Coordinates of N, CA, C and O in Angstrom, one line a residue:
X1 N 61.4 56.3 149.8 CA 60.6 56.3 148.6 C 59.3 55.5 148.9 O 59.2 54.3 149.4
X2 N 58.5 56.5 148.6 CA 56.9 55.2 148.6 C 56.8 54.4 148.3 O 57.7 54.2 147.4
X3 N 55.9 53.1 148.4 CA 55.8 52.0 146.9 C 54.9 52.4 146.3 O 54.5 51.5 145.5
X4 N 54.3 53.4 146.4 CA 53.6 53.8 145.0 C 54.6 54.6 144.0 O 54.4 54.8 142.8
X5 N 55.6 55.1 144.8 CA 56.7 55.7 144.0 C 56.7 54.6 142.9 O 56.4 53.4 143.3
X6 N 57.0 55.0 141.4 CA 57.8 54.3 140.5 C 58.6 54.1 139.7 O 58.9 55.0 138.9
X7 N 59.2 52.6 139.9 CA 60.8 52.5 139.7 C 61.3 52.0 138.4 O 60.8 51.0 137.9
X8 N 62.0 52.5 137.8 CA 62.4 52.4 136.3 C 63.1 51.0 136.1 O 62.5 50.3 136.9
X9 N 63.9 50.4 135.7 CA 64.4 49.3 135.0 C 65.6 49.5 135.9 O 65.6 48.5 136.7
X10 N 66.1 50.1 136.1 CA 67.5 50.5 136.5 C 67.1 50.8 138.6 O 67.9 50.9 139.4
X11 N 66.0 51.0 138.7 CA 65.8 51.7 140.2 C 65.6 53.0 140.3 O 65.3 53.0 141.5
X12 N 65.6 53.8 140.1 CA 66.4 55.3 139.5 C 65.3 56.0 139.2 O 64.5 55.6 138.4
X13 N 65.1 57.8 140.0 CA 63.4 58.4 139.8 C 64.4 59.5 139.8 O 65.4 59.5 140.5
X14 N 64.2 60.5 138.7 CA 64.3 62.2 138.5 C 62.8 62.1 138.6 O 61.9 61.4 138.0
X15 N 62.8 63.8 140.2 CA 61.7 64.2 140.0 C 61.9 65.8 139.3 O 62.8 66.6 139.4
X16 N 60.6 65.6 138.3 CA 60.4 67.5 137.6 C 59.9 68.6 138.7 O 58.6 68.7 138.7
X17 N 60.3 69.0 139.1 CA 59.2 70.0 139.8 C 58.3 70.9 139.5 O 57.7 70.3 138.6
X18 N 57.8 71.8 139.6 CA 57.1 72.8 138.4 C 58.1 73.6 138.2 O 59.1 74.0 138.9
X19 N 57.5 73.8 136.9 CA 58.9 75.3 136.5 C 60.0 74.3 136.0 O 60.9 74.9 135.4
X20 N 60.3 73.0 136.2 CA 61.4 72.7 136.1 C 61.2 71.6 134.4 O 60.1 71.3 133.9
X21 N 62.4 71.3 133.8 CA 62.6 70.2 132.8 C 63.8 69.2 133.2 O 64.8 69.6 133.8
X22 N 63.5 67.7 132.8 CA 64.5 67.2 132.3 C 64.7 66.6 131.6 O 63.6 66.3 131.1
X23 N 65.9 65.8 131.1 CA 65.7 65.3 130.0 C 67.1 64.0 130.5 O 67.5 64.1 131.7
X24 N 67.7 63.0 129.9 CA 68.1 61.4 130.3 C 67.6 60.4 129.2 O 66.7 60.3 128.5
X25 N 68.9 59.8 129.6 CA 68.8 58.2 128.7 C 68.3 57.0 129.3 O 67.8 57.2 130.5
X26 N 68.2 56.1 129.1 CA 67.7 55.2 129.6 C 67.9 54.5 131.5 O 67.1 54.2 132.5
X27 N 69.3 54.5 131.2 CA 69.7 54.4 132.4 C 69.4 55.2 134.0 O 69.8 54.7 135.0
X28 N 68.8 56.5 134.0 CA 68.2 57.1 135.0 C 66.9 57.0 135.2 O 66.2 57.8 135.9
X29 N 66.4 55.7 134.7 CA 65.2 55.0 135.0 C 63.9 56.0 134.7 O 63.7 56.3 133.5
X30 N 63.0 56.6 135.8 CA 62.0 57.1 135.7 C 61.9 58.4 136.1 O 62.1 58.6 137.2
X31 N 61.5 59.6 134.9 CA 61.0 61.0 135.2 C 59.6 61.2 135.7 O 58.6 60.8 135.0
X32 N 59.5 61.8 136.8 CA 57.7 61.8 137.1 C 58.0 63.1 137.9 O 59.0 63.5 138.6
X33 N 56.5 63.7 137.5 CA 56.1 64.9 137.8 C 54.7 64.6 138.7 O 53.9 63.6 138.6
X34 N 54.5 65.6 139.6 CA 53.3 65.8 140.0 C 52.7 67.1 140.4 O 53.3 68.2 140.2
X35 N 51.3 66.9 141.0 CA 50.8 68.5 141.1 C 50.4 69.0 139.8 O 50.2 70.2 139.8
X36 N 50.2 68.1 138.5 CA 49.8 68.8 137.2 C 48.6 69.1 137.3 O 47.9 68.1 137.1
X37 N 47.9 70.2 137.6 CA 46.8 71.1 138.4 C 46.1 71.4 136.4 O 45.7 70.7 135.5
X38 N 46.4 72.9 136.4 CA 46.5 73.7 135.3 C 47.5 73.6 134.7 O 47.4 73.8 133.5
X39 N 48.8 73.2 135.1 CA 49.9 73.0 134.9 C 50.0 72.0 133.9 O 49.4 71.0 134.2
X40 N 50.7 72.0 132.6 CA 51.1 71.3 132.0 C 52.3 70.1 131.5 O 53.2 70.6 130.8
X41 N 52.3 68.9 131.8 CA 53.3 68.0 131.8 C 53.3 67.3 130.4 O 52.4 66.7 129.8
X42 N 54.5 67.5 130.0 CA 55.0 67.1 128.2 C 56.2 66.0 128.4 O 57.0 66.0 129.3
X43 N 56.3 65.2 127.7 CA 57.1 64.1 127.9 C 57.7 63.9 126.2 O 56.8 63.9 125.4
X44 N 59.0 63.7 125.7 CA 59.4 63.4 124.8 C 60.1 62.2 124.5 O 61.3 62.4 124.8
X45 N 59.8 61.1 123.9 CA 60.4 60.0 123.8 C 61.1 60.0 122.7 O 60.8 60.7 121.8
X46 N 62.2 59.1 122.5 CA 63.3 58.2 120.9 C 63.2 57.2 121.9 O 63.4 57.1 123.0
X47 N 62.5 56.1 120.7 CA 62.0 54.6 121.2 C 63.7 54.0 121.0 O 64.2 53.2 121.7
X48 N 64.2 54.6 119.8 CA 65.7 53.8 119.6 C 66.8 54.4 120.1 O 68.0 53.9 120.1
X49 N 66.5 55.5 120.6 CA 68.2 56.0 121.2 C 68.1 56.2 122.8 O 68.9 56.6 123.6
X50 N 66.5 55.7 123.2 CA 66.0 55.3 124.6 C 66.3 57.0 125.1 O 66.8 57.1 126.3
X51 N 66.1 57.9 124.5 CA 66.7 58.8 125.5 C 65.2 59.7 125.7 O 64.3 59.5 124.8
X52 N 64.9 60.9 127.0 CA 63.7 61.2 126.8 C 64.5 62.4 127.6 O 65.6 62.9 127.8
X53 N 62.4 62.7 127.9 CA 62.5 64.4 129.0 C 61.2 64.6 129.3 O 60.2 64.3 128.6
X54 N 61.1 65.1 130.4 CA 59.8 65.8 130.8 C 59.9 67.4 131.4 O 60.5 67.8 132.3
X55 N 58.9 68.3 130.4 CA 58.9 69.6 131.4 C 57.7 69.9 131.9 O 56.9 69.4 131.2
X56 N 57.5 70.3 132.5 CA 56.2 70.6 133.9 C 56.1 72.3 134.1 O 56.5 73.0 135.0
X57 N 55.2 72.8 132.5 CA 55.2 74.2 132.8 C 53.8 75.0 133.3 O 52.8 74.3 133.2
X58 N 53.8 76.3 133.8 CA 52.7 76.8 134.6 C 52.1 77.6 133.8 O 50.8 77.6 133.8
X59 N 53.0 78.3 132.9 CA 52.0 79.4 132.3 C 52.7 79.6 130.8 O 53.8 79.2 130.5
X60 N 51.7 80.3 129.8 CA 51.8 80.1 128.2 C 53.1 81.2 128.5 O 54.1 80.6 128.7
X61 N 53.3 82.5 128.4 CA 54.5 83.4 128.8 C 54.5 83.8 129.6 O 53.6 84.0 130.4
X62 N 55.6 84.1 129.8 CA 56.0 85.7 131.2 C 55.2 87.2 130.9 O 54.8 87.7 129.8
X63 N 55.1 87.5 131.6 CA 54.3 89.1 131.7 C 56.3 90.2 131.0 O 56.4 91.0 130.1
X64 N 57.2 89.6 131.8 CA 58.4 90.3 131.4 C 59.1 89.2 131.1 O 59.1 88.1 131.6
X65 N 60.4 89.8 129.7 CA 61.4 88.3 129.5 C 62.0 88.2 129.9 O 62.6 87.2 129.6
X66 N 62.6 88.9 130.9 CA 63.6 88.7 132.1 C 63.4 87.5 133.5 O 64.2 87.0 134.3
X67 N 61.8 87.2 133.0 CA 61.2 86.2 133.8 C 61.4 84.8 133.0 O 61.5 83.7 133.5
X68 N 61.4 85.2 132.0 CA 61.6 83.7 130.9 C 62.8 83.6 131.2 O 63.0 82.5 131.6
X69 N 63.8 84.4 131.0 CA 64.9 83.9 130.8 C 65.7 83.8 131.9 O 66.9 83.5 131.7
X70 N 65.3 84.0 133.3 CA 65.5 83.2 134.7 C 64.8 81.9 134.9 O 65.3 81.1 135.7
X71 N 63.9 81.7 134.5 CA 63.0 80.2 134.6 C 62.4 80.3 133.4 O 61.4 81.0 133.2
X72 N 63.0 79.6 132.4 CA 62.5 79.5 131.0 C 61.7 78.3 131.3 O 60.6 78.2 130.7
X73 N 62.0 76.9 132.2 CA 60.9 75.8 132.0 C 59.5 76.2 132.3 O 58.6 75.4 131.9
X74 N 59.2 77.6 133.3 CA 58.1 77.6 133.7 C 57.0 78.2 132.9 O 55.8 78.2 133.1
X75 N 57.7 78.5 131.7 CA 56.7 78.8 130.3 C 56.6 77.8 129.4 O 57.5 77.0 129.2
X76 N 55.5 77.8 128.8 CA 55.0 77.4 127.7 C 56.2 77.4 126.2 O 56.9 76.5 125.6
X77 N 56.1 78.8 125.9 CA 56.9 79.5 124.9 C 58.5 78.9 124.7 O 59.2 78.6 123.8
X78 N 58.6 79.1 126.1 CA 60.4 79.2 126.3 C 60.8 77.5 126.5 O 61.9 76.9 126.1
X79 N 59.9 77.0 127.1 CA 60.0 75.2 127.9 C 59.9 74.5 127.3 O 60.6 73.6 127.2
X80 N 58.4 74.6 126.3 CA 58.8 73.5 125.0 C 59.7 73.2 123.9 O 59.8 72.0 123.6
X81 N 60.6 74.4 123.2 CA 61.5 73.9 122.7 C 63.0 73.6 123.4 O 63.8 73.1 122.7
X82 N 63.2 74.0 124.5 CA 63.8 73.4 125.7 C 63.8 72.2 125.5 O 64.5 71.7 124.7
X83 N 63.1 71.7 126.0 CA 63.0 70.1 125.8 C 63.0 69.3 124.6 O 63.3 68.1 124.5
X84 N 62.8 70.0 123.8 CA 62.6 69.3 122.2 C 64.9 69.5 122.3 O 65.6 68.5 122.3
X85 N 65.1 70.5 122.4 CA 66.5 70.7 122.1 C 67.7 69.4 123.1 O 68.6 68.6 123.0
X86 N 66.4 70.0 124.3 CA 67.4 68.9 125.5 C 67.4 67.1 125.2 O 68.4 66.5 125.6
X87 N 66.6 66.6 124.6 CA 66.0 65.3 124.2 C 67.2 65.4 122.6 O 68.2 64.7 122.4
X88 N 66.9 66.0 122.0 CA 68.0 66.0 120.6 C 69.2 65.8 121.1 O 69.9 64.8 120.8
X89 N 69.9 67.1 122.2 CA 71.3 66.8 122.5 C 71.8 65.4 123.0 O 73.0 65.0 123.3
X90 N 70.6 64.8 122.9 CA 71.1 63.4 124.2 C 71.4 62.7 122.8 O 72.4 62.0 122.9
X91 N 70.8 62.5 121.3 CA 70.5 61.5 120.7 C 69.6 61.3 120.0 O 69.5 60.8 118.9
X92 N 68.3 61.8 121.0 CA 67.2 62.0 120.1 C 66.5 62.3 118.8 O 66.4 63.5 119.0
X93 N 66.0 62.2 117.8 CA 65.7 62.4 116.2 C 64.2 63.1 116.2 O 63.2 62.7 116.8
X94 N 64.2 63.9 115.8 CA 62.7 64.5 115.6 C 61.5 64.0 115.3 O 60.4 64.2 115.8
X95 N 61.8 62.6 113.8 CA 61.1 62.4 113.8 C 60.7 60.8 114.3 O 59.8 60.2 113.7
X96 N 61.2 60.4 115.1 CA 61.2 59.5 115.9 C 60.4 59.5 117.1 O 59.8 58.5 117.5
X97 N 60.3 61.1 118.0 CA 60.0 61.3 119.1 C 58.6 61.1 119.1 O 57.7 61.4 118.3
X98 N 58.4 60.3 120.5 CA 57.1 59.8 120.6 C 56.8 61.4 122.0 O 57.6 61.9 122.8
X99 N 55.5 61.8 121.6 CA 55.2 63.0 122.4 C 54.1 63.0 123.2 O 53.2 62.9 122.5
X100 N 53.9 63.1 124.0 CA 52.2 62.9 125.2 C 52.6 64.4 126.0 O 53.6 65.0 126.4
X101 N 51.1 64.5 126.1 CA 51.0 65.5 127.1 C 50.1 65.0 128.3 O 49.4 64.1 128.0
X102 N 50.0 65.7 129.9 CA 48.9 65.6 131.0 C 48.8 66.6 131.2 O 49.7 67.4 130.7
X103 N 47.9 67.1 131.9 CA 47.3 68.6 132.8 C 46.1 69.4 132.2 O 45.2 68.8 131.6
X104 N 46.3 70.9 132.6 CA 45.6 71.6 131.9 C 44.2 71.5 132.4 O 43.3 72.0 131.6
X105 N 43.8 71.1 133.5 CA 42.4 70.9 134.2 C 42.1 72.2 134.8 O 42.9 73.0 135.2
X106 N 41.0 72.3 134.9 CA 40.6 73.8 135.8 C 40.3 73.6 137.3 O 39.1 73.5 137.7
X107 N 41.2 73.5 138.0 CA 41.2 73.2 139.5 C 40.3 73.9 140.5 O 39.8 73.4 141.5
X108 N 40.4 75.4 140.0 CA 39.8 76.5 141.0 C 38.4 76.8 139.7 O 38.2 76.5 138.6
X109 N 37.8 77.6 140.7 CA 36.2 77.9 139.8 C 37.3 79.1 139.6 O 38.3 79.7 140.1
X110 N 36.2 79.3 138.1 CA 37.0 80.3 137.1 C 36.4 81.5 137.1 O 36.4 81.9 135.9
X111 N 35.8 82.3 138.0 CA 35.0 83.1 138.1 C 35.4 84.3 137.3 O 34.8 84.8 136.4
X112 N 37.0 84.7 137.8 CA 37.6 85.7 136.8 C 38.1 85.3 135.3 O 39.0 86.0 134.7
X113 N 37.7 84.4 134.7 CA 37.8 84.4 133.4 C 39.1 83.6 132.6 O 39.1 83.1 131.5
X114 N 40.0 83.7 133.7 CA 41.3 83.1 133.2 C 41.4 81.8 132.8 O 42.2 81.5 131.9
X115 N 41.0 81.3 133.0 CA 40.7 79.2 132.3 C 42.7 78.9 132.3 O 43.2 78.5 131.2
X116 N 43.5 79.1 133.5 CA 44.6 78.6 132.7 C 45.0 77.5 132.3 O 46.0 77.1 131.7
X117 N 44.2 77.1 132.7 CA 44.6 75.2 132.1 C 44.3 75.3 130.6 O 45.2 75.3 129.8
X118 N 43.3 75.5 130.4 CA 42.7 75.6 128.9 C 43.7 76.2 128.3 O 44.5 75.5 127.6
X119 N 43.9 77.4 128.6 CA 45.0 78.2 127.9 C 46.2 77.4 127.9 O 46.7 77.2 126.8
X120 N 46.8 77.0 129.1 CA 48.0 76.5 128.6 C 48.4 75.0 127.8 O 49.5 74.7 127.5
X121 N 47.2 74.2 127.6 CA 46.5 73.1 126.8 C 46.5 73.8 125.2 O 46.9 73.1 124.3
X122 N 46.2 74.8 125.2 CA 45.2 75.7 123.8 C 46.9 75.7 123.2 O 47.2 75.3 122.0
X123 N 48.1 76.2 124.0 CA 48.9 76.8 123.3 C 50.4 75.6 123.0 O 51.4 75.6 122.2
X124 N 49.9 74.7 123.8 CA 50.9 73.7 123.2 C 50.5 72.9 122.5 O 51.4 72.0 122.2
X125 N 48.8 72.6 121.8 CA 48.2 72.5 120.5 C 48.8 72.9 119.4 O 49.5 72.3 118.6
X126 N 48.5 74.5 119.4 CA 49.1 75.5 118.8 C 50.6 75.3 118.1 O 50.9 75.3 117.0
X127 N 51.4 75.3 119.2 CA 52.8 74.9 119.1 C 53.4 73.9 118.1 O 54.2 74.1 117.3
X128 N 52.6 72.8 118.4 CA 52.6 71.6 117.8 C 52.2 71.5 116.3 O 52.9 70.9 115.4
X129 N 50.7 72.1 116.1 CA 50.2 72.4 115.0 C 51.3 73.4 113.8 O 51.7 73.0 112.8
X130 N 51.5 74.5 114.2 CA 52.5 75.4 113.6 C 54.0 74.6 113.5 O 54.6 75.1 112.5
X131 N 54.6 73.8 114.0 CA 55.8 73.3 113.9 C 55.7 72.0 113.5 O 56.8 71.3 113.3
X132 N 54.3 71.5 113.2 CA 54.0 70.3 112.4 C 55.0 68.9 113.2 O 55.8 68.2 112.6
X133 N 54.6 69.0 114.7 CA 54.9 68.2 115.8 C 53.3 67.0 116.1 O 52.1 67.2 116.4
X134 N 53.8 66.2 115.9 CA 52.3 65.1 116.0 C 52.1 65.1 117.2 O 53.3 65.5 117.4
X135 N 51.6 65.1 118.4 CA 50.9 64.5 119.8 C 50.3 63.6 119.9 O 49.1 63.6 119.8
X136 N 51.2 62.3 120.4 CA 50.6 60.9 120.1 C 49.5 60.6 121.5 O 48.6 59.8 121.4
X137 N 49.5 61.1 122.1 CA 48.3 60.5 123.2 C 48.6 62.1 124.5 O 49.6 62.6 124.9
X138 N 47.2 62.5 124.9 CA 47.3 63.2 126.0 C 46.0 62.8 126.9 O 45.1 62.0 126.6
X139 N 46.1 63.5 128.4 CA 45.5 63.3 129.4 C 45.0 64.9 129.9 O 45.4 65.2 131.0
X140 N 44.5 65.7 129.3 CA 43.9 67.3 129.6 C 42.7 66.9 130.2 O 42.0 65.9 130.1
X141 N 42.5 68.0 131.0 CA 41.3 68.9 130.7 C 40.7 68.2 132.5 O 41.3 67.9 133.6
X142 N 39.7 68.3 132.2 CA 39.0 68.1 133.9 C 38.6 68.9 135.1 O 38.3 70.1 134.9
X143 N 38.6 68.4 136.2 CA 39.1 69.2 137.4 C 40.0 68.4 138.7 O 39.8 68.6 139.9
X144 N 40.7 67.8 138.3 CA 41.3 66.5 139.3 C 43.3 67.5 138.5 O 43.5 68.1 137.5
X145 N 44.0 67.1 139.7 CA 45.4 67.2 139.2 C 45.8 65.7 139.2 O 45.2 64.8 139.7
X146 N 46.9 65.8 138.2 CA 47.5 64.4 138.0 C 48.8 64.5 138.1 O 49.4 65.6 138.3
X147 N 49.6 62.8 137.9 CA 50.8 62.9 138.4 C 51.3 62.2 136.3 O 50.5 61.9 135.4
X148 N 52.0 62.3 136.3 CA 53.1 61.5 135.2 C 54.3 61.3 135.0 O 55.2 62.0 135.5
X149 N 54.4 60.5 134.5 CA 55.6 59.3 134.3 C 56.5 58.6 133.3 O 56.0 57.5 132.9
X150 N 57.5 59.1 132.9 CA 58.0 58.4 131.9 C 59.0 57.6 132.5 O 59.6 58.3 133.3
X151 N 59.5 56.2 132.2 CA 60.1 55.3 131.9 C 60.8 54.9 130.6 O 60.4 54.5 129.5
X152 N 62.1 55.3 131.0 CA 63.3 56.0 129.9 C 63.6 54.8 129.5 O 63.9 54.9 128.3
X153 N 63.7 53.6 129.8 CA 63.7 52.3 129.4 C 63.1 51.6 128.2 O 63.6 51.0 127.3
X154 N 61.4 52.3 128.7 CA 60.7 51.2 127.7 C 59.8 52.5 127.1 O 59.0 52.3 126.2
X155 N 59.8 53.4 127.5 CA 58.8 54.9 126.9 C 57.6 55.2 127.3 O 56.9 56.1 127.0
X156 N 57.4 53.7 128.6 CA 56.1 54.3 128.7 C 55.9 55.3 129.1 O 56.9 55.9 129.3
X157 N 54.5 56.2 129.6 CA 53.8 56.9 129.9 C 52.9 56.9 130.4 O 52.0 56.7 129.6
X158 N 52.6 57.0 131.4 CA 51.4 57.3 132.4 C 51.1 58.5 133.3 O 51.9 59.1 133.9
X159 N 49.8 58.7 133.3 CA 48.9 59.6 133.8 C 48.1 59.5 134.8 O 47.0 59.3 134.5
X160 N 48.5 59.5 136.3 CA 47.2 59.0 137.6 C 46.8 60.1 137.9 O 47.5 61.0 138.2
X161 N 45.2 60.1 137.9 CA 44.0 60.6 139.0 C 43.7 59.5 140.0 O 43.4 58.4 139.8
X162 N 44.2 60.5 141.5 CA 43.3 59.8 142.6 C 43.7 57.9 142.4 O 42.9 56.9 142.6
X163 N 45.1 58.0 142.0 CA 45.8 56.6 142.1 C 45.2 55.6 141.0 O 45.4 54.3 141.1
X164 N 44.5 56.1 139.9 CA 43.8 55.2 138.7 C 45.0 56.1 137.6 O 45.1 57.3 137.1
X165 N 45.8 54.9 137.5 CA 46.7 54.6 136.2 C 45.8 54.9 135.2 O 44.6 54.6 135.3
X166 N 46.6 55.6 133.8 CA 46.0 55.2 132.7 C 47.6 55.8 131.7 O 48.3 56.8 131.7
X167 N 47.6 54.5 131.0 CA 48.7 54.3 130.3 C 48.5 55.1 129.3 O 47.4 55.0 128.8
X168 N 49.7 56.4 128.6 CA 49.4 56.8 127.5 C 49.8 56.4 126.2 O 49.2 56.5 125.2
X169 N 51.0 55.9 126.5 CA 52.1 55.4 125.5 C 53.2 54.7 125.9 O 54.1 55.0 126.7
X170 N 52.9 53.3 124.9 CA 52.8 53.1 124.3 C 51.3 52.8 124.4 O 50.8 52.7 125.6
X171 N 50.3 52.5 123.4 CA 48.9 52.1 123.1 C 49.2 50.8 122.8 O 48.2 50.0 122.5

């Protein structure tokens, strides 16, 4: 482990991969993702039952649902209530959950039109707005990838560009 790796209360790093979610209580210390490009990183906190999750998805749907439903974290559609469910099963309360998002930057020049960062930014707004889910703090947009971090301990949240921390939550 690097020492810029970081270590939760307990010692203890779940990494997300892309495409992947997870979710943990306090005791498995710190979930961190990286490579959040266009890619989108969602983190769900319960400040009182300490339990959380992070999913790290690529794109808003599958072209086919046979693709969602072999790797559902790698969507938008399928991966967000994934984690809203996986975070409840541990303990979690809906309206307790503290929520941040990172990513969503346009990494490559967008010559053909696609903006997928935007897009996959645009629809977990969306998501949120329609299911009357608040979004306490995010880190979008740009052209840099970032890494994120939750700390199942204490909830925080962080977002690094290019090794410059910025805390999202708590404020």
């Amino acid at each position: 482990m690097s020492s810029s790796t970081p270590k939760g209360q307990f010692g203890k790093r779940i990494v997300v991969g892309v495409g992947d979610m997870q979710a943990a209580s306090k005791e498995a210390g710190i979930i961190t993702t990286s490579a959040l490009g266009s890619c989108m990183g969602l983190t769900v906190y319960d400040p009182v039952a300490k339990v959380g999750g992070m999913l790290h998805y690529m794109l808003v749907q599958p072209q086919e649902r046979e693709k969602a439903r072999a790797n559902p974290h790698m969507y938008a559609l399928s991966g967000v209530p994934a984690l809203f469910r996986a975070v409840q099963e541990l303990g979690g309360v809906r309206g307790r959950l503290s929520v941040c998002a990172a990513g969503g930057a346009e990494i490559m020049d967008d010559e053909d039109g696609h903006s997928i960062g935007k897009r996959n930014h645009s629809i977990l707004r969306r998501l949120f707005w329609k299911n009357g889910i608040v979004l306490h703090a995010e880190d979008c947009g740009g052209h840099a990838a970032r890494l994120m971090s939750l700390d199942l301990a204490t909830g925080k949240v962080t977002s690094t560009i290019q090794e410059e921390e910025t805390q999202l939550w708590p404020r």
